[in-house]
CSV table of C-alpha atoms and ligand atoms in Angstrom, one decimal:
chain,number,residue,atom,x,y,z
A,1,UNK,CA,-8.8,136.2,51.1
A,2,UNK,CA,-6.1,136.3,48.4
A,3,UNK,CA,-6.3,135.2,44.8
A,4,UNK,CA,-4.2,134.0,41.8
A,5,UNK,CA,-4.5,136.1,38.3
A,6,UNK,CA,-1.9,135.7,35.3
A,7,UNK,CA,-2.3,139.7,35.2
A,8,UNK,CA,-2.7,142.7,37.6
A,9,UNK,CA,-5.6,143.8,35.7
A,10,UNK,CA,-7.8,140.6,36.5
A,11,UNK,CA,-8.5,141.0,39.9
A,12,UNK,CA,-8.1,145.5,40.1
A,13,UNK,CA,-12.1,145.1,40.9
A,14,UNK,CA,-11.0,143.2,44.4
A,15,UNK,CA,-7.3,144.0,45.4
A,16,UNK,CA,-4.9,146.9,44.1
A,17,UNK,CA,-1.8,144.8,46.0
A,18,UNK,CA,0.0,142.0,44.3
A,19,UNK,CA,2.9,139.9,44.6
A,20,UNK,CA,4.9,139.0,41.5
A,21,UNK,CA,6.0,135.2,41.3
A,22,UNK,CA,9.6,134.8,39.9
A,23,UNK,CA,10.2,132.0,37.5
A,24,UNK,CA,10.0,128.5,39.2
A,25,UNK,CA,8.1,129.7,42.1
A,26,UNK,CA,5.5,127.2,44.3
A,27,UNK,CA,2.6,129.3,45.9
A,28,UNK,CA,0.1,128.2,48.5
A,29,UNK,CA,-2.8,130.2,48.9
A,30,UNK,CA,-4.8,129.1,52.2
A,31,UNK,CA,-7.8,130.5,53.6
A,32,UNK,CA,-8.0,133.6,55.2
A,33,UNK,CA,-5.4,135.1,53.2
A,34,UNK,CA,-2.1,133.5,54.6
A,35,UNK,CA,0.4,132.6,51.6
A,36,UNK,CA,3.6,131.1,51.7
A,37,UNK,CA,5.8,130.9,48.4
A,38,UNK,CA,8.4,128.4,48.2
A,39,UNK,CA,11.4,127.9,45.1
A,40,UNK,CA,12.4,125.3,42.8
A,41,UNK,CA,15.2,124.0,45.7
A,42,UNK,CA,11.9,124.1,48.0
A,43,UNK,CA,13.0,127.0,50.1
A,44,UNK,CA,10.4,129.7,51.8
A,45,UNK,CA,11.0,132.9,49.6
A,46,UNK,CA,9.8,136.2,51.0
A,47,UNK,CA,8.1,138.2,48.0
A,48,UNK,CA,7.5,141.9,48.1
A,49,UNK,CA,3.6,143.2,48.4
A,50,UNK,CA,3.4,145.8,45.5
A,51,UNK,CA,0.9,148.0,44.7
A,52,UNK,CA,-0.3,148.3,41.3
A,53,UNK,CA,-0.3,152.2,40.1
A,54,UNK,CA,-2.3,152.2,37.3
A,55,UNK,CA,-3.6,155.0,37.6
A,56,UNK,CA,-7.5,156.1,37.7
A,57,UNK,CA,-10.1,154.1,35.5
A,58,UNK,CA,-7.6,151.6,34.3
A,59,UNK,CA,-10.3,148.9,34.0
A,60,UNK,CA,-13.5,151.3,33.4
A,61,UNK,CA,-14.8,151.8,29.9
A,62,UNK,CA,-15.4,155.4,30.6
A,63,UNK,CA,-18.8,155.3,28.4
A,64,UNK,CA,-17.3,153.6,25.3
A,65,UNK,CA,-18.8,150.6,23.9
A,66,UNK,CA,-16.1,148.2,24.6
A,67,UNK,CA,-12.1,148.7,25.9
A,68,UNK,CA,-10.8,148.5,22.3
A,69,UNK,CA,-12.4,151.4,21.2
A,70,UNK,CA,-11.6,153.6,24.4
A,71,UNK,CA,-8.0,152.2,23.6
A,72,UNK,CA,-8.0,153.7,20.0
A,73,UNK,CA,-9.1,157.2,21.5
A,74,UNK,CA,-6.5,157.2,24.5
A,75,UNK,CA,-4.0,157.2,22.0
A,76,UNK,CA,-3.1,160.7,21.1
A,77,UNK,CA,-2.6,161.3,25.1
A,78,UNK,CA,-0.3,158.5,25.5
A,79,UNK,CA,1.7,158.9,22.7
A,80,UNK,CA,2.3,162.0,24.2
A,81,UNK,CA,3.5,160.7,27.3
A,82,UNK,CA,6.0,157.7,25.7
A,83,UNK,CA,7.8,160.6,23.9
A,84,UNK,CA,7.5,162.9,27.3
A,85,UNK,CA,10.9,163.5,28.9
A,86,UNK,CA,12.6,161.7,26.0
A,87,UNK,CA,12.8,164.5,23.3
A,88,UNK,CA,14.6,167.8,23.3
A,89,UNK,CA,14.0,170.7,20.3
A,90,UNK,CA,16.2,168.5,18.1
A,91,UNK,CA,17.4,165.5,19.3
A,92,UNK,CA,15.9,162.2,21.3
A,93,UNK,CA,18.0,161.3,24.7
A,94,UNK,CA,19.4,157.9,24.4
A,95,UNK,CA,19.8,157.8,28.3
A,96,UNK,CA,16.0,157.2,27.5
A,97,UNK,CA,17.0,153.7,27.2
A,98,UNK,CA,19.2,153.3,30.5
A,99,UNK,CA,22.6,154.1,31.7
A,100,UNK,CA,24.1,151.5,29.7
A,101,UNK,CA,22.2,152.2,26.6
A,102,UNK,CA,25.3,155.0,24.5
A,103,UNK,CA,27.8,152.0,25.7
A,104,UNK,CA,25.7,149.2,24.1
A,105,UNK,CA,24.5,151.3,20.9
A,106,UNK,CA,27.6,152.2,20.7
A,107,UNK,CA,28.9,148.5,19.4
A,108,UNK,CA,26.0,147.4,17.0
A,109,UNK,CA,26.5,146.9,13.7
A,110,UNK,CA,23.3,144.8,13.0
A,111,UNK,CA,19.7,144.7,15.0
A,112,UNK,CA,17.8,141.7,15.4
A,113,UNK,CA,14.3,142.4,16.1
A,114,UNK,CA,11.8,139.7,17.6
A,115,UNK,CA,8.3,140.1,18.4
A,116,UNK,CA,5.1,138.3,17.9
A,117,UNK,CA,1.6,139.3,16.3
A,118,UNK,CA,1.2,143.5,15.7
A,119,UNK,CA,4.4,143.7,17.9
A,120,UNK,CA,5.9,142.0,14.9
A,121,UNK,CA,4.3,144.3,12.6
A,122,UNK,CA,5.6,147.3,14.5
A,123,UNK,CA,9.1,145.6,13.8
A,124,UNK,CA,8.9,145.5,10.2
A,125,UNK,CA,8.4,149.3,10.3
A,126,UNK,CA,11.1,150.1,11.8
A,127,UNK,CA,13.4,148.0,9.3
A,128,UNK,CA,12.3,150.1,7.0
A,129,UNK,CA,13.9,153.1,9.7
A,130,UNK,CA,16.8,151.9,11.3
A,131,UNK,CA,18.4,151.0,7.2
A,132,UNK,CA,17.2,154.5,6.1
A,133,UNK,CA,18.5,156.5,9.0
A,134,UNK,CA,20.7,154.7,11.1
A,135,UNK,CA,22.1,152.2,8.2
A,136,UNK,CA,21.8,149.6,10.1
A,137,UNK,CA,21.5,146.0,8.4
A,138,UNK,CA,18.3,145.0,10.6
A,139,UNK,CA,16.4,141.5,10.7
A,140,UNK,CA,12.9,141.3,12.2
A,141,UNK,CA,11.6,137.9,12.9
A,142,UNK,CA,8.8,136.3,14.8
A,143,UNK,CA,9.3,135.0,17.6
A,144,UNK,CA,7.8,131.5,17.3
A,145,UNK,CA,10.0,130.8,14.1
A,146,UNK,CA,13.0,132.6,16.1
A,147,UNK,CA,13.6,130.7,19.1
A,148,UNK,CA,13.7,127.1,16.7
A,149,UNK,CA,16.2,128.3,14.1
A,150,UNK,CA,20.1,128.1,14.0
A,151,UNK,CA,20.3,131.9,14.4
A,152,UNK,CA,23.7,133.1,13.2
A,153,UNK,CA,24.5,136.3,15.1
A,154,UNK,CA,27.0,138.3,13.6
A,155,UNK,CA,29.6,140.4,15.6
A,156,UNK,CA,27.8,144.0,16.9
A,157,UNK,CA,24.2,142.8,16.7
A,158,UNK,CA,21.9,144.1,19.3
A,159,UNK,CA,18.9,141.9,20.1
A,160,UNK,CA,15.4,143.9,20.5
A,161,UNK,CA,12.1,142.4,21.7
A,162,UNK,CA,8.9,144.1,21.2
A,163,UNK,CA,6.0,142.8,23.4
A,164,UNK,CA,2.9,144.9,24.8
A,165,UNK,CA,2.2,142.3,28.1
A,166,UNK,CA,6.1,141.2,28.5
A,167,UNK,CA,4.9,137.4,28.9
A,168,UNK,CA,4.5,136.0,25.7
A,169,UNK,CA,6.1,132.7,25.8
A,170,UNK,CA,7.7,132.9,22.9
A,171,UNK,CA,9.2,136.2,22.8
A,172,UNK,CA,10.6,135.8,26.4
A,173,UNK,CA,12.1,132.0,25.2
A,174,UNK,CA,13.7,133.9,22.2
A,175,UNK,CA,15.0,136.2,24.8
A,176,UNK,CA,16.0,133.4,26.7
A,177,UNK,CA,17.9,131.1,23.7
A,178,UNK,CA,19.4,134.8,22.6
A,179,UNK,CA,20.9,135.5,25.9
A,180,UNK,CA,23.7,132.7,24.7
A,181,UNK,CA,24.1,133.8,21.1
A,182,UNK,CA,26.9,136.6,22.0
A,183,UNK,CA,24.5,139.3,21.2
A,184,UNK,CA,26.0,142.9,22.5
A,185,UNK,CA,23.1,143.3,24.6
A,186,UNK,CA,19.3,142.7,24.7
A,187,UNK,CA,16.5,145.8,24.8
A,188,UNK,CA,13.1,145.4,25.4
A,189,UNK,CA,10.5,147.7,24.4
A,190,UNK,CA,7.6,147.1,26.5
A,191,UNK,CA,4.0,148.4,28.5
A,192,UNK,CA,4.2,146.8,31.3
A,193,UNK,CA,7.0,147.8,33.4
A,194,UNK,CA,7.2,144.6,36.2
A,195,UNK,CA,7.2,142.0,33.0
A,196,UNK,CA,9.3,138.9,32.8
A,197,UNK,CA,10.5,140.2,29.6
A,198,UNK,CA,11.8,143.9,31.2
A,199,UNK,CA,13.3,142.3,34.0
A,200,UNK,CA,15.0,140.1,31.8
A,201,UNK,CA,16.8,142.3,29.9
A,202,UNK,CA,19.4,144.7,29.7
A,203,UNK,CA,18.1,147.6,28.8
A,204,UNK,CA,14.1,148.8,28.8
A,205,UNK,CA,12.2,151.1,27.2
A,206,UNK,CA,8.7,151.4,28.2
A,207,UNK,CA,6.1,152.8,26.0
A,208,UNK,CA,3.6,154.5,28.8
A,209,UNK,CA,0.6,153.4,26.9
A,210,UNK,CA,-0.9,152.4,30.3
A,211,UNK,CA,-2.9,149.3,30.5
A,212,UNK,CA,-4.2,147.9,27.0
A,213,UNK,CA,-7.3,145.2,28.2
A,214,UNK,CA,-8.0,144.9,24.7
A,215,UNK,CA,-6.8,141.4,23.0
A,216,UNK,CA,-6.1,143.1,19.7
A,217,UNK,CA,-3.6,145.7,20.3
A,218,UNK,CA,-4.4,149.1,19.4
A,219,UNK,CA,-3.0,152.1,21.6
A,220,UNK,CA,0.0,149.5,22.1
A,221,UNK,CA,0.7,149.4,18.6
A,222,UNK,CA,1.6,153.1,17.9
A,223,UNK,CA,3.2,153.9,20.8
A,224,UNK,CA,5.6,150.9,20.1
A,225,UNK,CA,6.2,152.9,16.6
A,226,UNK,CA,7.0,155.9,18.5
A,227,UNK,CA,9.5,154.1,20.9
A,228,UNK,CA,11.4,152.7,17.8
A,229,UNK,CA,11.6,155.9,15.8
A,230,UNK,CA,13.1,157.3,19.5
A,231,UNK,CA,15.5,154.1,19.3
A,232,UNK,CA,16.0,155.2,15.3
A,233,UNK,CA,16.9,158.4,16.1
A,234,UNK,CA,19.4,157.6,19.4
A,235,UNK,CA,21.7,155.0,17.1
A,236,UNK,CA,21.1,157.7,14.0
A,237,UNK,CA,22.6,160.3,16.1
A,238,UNK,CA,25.9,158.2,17.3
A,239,UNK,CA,26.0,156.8,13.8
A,240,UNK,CA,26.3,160.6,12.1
A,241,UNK,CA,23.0,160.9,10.8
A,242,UNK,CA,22.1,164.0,9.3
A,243,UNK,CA,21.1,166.4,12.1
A,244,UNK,CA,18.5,168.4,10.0
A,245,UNK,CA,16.8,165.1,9.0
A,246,UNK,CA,16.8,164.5,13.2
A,247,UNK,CA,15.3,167.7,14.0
A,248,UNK,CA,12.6,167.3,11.5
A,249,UNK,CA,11.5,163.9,12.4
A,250,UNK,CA,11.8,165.5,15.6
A,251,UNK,CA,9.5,168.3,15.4
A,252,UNK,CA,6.9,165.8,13.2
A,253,UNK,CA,6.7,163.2,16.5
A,254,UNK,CA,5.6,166.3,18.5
A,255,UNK,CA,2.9,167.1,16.2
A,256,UNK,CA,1.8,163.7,16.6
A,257,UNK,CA,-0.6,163.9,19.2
A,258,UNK,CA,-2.5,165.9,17.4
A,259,UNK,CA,-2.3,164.5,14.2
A,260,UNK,CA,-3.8,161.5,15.6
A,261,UNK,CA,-6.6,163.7,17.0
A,262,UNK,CA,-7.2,164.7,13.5
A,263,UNK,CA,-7.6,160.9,12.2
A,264,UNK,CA,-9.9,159.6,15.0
A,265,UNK,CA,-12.2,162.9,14.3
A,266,UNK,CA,-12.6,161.1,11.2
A,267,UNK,CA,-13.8,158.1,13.5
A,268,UNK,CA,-18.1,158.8,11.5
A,269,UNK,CA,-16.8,158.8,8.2
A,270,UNK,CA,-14.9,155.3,9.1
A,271,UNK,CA,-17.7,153.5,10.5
A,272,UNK,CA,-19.8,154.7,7.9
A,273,UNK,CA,-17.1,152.7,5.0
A,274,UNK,CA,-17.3,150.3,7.4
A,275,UNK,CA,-20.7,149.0,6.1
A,276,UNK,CA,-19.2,148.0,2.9
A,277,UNK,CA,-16.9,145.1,4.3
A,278,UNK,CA,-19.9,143.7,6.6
A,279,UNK,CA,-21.2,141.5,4.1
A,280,UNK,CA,-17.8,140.4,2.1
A,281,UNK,CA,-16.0,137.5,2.8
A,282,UNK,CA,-12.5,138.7,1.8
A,283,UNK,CA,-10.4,141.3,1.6
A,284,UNK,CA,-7.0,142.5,0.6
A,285,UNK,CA,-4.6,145.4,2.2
A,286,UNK,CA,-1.8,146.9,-0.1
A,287,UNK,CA,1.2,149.0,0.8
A,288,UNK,CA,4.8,150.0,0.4
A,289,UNK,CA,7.6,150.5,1.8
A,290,UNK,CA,7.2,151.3,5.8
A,291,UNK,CA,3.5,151.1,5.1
A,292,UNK,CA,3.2,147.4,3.7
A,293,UNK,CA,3.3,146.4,7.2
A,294,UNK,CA,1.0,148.3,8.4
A,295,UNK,CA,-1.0,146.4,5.7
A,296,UNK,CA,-0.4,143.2,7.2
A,297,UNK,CA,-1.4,144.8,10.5
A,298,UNK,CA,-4.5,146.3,9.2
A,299,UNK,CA,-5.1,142.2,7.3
A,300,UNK,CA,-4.7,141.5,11.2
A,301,UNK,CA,-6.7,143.8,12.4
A,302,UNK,CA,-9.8,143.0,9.6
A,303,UNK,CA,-9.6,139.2,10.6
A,304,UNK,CA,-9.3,139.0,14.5
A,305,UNK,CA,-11.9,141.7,14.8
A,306,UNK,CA,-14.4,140.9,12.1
A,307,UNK,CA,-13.7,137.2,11.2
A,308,UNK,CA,-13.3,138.0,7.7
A,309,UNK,CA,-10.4,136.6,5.8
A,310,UNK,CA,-8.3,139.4,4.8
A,311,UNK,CA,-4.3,139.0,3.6
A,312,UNK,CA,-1.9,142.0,2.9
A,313,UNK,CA,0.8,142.4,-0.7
A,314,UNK,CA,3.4,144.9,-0.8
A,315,UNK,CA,1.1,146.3,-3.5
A,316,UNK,CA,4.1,146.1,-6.2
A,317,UNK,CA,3.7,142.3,-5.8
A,318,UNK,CA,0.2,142.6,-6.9
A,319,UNK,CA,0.6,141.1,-10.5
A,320,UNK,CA,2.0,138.3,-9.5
A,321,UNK,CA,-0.5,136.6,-7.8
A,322,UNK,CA,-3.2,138.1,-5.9
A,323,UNK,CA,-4.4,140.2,-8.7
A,324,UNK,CA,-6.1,137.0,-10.4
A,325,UNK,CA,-8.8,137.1,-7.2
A,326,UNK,CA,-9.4,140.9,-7.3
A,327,UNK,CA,-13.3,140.9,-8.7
A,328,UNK,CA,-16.4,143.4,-7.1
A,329,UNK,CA,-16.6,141.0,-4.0
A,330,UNK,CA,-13.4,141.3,-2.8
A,331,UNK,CA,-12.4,145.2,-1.2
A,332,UNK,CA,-9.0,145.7,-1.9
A,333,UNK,CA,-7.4,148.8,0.7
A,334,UNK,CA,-4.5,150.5,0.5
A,335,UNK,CA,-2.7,152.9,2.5
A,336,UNK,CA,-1.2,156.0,0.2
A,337,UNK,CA,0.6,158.3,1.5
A,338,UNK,CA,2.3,161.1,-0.1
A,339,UNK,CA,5.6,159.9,-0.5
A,340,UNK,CA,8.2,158.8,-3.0
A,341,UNK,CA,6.2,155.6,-3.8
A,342,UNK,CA,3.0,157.3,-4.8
A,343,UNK,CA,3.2,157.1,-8.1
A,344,UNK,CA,4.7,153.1,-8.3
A,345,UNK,CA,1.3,152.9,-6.4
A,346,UNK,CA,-1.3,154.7,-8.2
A,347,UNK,CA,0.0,152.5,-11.1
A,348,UNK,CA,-0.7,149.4,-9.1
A,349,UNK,CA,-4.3,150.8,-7.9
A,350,UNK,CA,-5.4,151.5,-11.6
A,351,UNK,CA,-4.4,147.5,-12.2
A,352,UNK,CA,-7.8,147.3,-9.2
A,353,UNK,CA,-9.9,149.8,-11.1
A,354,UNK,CA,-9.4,147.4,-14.6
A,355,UNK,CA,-10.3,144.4,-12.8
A,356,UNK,CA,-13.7,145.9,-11.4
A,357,UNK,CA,-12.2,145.8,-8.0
A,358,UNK,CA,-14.1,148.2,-5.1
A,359,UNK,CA,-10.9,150.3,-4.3
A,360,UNK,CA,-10.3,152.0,-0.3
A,361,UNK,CA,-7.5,154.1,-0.2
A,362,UNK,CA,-6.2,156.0,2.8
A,363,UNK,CA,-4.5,158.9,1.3
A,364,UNK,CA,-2.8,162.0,3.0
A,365,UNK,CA,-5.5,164.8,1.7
A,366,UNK,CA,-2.7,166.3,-0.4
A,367,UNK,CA,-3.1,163.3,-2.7
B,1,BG6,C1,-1.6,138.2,20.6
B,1,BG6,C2,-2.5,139.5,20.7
B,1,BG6,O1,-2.2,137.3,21.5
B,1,BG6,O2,-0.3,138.5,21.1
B,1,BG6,C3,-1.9,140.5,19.8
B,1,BG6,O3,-3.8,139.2,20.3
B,1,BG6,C4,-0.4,140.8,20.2
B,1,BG6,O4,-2.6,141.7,19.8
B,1,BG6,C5,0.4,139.5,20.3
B,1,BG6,O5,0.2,141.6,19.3
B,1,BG6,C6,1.8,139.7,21.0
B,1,BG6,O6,1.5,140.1,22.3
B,1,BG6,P1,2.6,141.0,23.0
B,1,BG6,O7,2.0,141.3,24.4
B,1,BG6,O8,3.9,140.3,23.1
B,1,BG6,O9,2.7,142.3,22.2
């Protein structure tokens, strides 16, 4: 027999062999099993058989209550193995990205980042990184908007896509419309390594998160972080960033892992604060800086999960606007952590506390 699946993992329970359609390619699937693939100019094309390695219990829950939560736990193990190989003591290896990768980094000036959903989220963090420590003017847009707009491309930029599955139709058409914008070169940092978008592109990083059968992305997400503070660090480096600030940052992504350990112990405590959103119908996420976006992600997160209406404020926009909804009924959260901002955002927390909003705030325990 032989079947027909948009992804490997859709048919693992019957078949661990596949063969991966190019673009334009006619399939006929006949009974017992014969298939016979033909292109656009109607010629029979000869497709490899490949077989998928994903590894053992790919598709099993292993005894949690649904993928997206065995997702959330698998990620201190495979954040450890998107940074494995790609770190030394002090500095990330650029060859990381491909051969060609210290050539193309070498000519950007600018970084246009496109992505879609939390891969777009993931993007607006590392704005906030690649200006900070590799000065780099960067622009982060979704990919839907992208691909419709008169993009002007300035000379040195270096187009970056950011997809977990490699087949969203509109990151791989912005791919597409970019390839004739005279970028220096496209990258695409992805999890599945025989996507359209990977083979597409010049140069690949893949982020070893192994497959994510959620629909909301989880595991995906923070490995994606982890691959751009690599790229951060690899156009830091050739761009004379300060070598102590590397080797920190450095030694903090190794103690990642288990920091991340740490947080999901916390997983009790979580479900427990949890009861206090089940009955609202709204609810808002503040942040700053690097962390505003992973406001919006946790808005995201709130409403494709729970179905309730949540929105995210770079919490210094507060007053002029969203602040006029803030009452008991609506849980405002905010993510604090113990950096230069902290103050600026106690200040706009207190504006909660007057307004008799119910105040969450994840806060480093030095706060
Ligand atoms: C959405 C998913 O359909 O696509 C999101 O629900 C995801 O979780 C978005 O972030 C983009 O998908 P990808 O595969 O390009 O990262």
């Amino acid at each position: 027999e032989a079947f027909l699946a948009s992804d490997p993992l859709a048919l693992l329970q019957v078949t661990d062999r596949f063969i991966y359609l190019q673009e334009g390619d006619v399939v006929r699937l006949a009974r017992g099993g014969d298939i016979a693939v033909h292109d656009t100019a109607g010629n029979v094309q000869s497709r490899p058989v490949q077989t998928f390695e994903h590894g053992d219990g790919a598709a099993t829950k292993d005894g949690y209550r649904h993928f997206m939560l065995k997702e959330i736990h698998e990620q201190p193990q495979v954040i450890a193995a998107t940074l494995e190989g790609r770190l030394t003591e002090r500095h990330a290896l650029v060859r990381s990205f491909g051969r060609e990768a210290e050539a193309l980094f070498a000519q950007a000036r600018q970084i246009h980042i496109v992505a879609c959903g939390t891969s777009y989220h993931a993007g607006l963090v590392a704005r906030y990184w690649l200006e900070k420590y590799a000065g780099l003017p960067t622009q982060v847009e979704v990919a839907s908007e992208y691909r419709y707009r008169q993009v002007v491309v300035p000379e040195g930029t270096l187009f970056v896509t950011l997809s977990q599955s490699g087949e969203t139709a509109d990151t791989l058409a912005a791919l597409r419309f970019a390839r004739e914008r005279g970028y220096v070169g496209s990258l695409a940092i992805c999890n599945v390594p025989g996507s359209s978008l990977v083979r597409e592109s010049d140069l690949t990083l893949l982020t070893q998160a192994g497959p994510e059968i959620g629909v909301a992305s989880t595991k995906a997400f923070t490995t994606q972080l982890v691959a751009l503070m690599l790229l951060t660090l690899s156009l830091g480096r050739m761009r004379g960033m300060n070598g102590a600030r590397e080797t920190q940052i450095v030694q903090a992504l190794r103690t990642l892992p288990r920091a991340m350990s740490q947080v999901l112990a916390l997983d009790g405590d979580i479900e427990a604060l949890s009861m206090a959103f089940a009955e609202k119908h709204h609810a808002l996420f503040l942040g700053r800086g690097a962390h505003y976006p992973i406001a919006l992600e946790g808005a995201l997160k709130l409403k494709e999960i729970s179905y309730i209406h949540a929105e995210a404020y770079p919490a210094g926009e507060l007053k002029h606007g969203p602040l006029a909804l803030v009452d008991s009924e609506m849980p405002v959260i905010s993510v604090a952590p113990n950096d230069e901002l902290l103050e600026k955002l106690k200040s706009n927390l207190q504006e909660v506390r007057a307004r008799g909003g119910e105040l969450f705030v994840f806060a480093d325990e030095r706060v």
